[in-house]
Coordinates of C-alpha atoms in Angstrom, one line a residue:
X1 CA 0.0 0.0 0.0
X2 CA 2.9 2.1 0.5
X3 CA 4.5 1.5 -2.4
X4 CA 1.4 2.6 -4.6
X5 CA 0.9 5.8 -2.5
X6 CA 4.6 6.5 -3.3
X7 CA 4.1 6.0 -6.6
X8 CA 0.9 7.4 -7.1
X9 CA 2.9 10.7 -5.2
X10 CA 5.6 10.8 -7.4
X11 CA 3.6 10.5 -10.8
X12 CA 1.5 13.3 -9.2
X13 CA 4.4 16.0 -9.0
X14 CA 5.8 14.4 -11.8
X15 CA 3.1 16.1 -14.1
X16 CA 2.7 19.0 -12.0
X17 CA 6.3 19.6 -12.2
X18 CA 6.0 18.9 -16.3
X19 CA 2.8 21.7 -16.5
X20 CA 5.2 24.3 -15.2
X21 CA 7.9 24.5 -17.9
X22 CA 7.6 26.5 -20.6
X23 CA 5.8 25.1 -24.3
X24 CA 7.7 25.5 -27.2
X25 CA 6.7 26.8 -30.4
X26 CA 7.8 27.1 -34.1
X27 CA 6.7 30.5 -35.6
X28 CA 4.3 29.6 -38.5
X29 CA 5.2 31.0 -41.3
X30 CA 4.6 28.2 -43.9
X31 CA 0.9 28.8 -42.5
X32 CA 1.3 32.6 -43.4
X33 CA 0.2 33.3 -39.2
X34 CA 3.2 35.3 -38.7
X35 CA 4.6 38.9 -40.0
X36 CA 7.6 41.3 -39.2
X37 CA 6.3 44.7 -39.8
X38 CA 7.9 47.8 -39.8
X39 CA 6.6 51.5 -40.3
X40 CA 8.9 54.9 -40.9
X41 CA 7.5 58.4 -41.8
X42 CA 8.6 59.9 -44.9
X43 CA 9.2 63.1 -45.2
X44 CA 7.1 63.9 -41.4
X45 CA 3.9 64.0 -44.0
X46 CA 3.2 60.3 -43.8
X47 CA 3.8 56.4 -42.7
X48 CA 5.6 54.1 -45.0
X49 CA 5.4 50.6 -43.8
X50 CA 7.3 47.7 -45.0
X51 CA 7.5 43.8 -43.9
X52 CA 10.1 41.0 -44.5
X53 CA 8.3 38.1 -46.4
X54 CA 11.0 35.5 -45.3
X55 CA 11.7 34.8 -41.6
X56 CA 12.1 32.2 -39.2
X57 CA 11.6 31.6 -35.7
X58 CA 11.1 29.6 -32.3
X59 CA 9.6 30.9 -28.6
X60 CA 8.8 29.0 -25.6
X61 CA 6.0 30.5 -23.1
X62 CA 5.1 29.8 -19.8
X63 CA 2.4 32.0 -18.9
X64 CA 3.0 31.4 -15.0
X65 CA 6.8 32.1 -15.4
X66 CA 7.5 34.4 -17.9
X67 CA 11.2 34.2 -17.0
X68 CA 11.2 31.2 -18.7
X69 CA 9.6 32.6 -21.8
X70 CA 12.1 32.6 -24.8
X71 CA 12.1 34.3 -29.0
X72 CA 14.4 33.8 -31.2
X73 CA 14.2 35.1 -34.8
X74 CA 16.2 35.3 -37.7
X75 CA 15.0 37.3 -40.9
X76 CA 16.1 37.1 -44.5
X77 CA 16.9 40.9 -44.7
X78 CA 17.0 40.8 -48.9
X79 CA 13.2 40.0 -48.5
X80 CA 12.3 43.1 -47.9
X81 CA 9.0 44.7 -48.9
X82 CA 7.1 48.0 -49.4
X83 CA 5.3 47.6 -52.5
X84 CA 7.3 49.6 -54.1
X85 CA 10.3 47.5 -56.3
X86 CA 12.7 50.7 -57.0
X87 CA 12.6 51.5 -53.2
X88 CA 13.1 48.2 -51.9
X89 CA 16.3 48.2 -54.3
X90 CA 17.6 51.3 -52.5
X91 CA 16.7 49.7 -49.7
X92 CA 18.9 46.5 -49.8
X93 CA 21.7 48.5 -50.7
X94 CA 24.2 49.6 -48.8
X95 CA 22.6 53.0 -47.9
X96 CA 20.6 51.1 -45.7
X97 CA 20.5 47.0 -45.4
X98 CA 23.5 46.2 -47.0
X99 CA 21.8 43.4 -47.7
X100 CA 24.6 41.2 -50.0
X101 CA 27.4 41.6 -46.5
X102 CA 24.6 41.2 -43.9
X103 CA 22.1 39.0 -45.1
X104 CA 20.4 38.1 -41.8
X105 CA 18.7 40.0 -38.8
X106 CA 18.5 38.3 -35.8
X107 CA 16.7 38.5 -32.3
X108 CA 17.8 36.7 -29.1
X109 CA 15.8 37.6 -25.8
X110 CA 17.7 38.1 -22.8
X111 CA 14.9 38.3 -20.3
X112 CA 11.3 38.4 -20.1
X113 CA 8.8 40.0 -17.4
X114 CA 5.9 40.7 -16.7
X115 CA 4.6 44.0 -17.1
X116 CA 1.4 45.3 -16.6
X117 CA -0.9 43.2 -18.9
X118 CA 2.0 43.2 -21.0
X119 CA 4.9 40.8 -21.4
X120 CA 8.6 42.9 -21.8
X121 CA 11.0 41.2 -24.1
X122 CA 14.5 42.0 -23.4
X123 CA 16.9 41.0 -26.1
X124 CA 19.4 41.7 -28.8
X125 CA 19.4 42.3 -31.9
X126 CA 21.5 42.5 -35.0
X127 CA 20.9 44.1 -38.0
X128 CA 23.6 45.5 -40.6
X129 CA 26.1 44.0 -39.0
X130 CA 25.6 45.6 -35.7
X131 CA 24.1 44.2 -32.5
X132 CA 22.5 46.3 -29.7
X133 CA 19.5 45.9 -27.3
X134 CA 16.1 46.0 -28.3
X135 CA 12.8 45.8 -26.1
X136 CA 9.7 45.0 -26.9
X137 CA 6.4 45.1 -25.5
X138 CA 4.0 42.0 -26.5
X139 CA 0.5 40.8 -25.3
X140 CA -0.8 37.5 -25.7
X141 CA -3.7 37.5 -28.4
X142 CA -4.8 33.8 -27.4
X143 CA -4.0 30.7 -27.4
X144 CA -5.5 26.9 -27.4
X145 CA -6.2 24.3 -29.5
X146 CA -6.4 24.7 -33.4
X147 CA -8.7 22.6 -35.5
X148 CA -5.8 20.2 -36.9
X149 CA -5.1 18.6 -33.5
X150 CA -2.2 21.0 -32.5
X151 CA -2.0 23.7 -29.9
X152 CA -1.2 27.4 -30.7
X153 CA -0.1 30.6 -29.1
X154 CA -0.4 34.4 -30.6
X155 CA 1.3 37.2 -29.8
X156 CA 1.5 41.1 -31.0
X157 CA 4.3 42.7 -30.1
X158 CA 5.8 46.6 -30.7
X159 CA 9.0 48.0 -30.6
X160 CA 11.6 50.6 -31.7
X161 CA 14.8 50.8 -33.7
X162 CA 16.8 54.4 -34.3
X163 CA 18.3 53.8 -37.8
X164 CA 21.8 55.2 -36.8
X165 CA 22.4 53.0 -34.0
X166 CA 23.2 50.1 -36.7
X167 CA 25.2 52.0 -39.4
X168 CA 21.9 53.2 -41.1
X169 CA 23.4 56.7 -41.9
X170 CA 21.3 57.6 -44.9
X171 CA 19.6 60.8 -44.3
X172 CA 15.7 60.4 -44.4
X173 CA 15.5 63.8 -42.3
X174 CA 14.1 64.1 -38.7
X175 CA 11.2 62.7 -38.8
X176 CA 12.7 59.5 -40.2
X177 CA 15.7 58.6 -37.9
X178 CA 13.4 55.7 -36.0
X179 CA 11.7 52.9 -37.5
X180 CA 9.0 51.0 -35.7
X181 CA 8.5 47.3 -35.5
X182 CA 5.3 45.5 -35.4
X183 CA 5.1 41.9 -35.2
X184 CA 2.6 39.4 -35.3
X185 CA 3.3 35.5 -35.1
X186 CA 1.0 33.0 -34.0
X187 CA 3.2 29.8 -33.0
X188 CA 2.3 26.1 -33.2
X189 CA 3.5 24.2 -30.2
X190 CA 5.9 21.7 -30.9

């Protein structure tokens, strides 16, 4: 009898224990659930906004221990696109991506927390061949089972960059020395 309520213990914490760590998920992008945004203003008349088409990426979430939580990303820079082909050109030269040296941006977190009814992602992240911190705030949008028999997460999140900071020195004019990120990825748990 002792035995079995030994056992019966152990398998107990056992998945307690398991329900504690962190899922991990694989960014779906063959699903098209998942986009890398950016907007700048041009000119300080309007918003230009871009997205890369080609990305990859991997987080784990824990949403009772967000210090657990992980993102990593890494984005095809050369895929570039703001409906515009001439621009996007320009814009994988090296006035600004330098796209044929530095063909990949990447994004690591360091540490996540909780804040508010937000989650803040520390991290760093490399673009044109530099690599400096980045933060960004993201919000779960849901999460749960999908209709194929898998389990998914969703998240929005919002962030900053200042162009200079990673050898962008092309003159856009003041209005257009940051570029904001907005990023959407749903992620199928793995």
């Amino acid at each position: 009898m002792k035995k079995n309520f030994r056992i019966l213990a152990l398998t107990a914490l056992l998945a307690t224990s398991a329900s504690a760590f962190a899922a991990d998920y694989k960014i779906d992008t063959e699903g098209q659930h998942a986009f890398v945004n950016f907007r700048i203003q041009h000119l300080g008349y309007s918003w230009l906004y871009g997205t890369f088409k080609d990305f990859q990426g991997t987080f784990s979430f824990d949403e009772k221990d967000p210090t657990a939580d992980k993102v990593n990303v890494s984005i095809d820079t050369a895929s570039i696109d703001t409906n515009h082909a001439e621009r996007d050109k320009h814009l994988r030269s090296a006035d600004f991506l330098n796209v044929s040296k530095y063909p990949q941006a990447t994004f690591t977190s360091t540490s996540v927390k909780k804040a508010q009814d937000a989650l803040q992602i520390e991290g760093k992240f490399t673009l044109n061949g530099v690599t400096k911190p980045l933060t960004l705030q993201a919000k779960l949008m849901g999460k749960g089972d999908d209709p194929w028999g898998g389990k998914r997460a969703g998240f929005e999140a919002k962030g900053k960059i200042h162009l200079k900071d990673f050898n962008i020195n092309k003159d856009l004019g003041p209005a257009a020395q940051d570029a904001e990120l907005i990023i959407s990825v749903e992620g199928i748990q793995q």
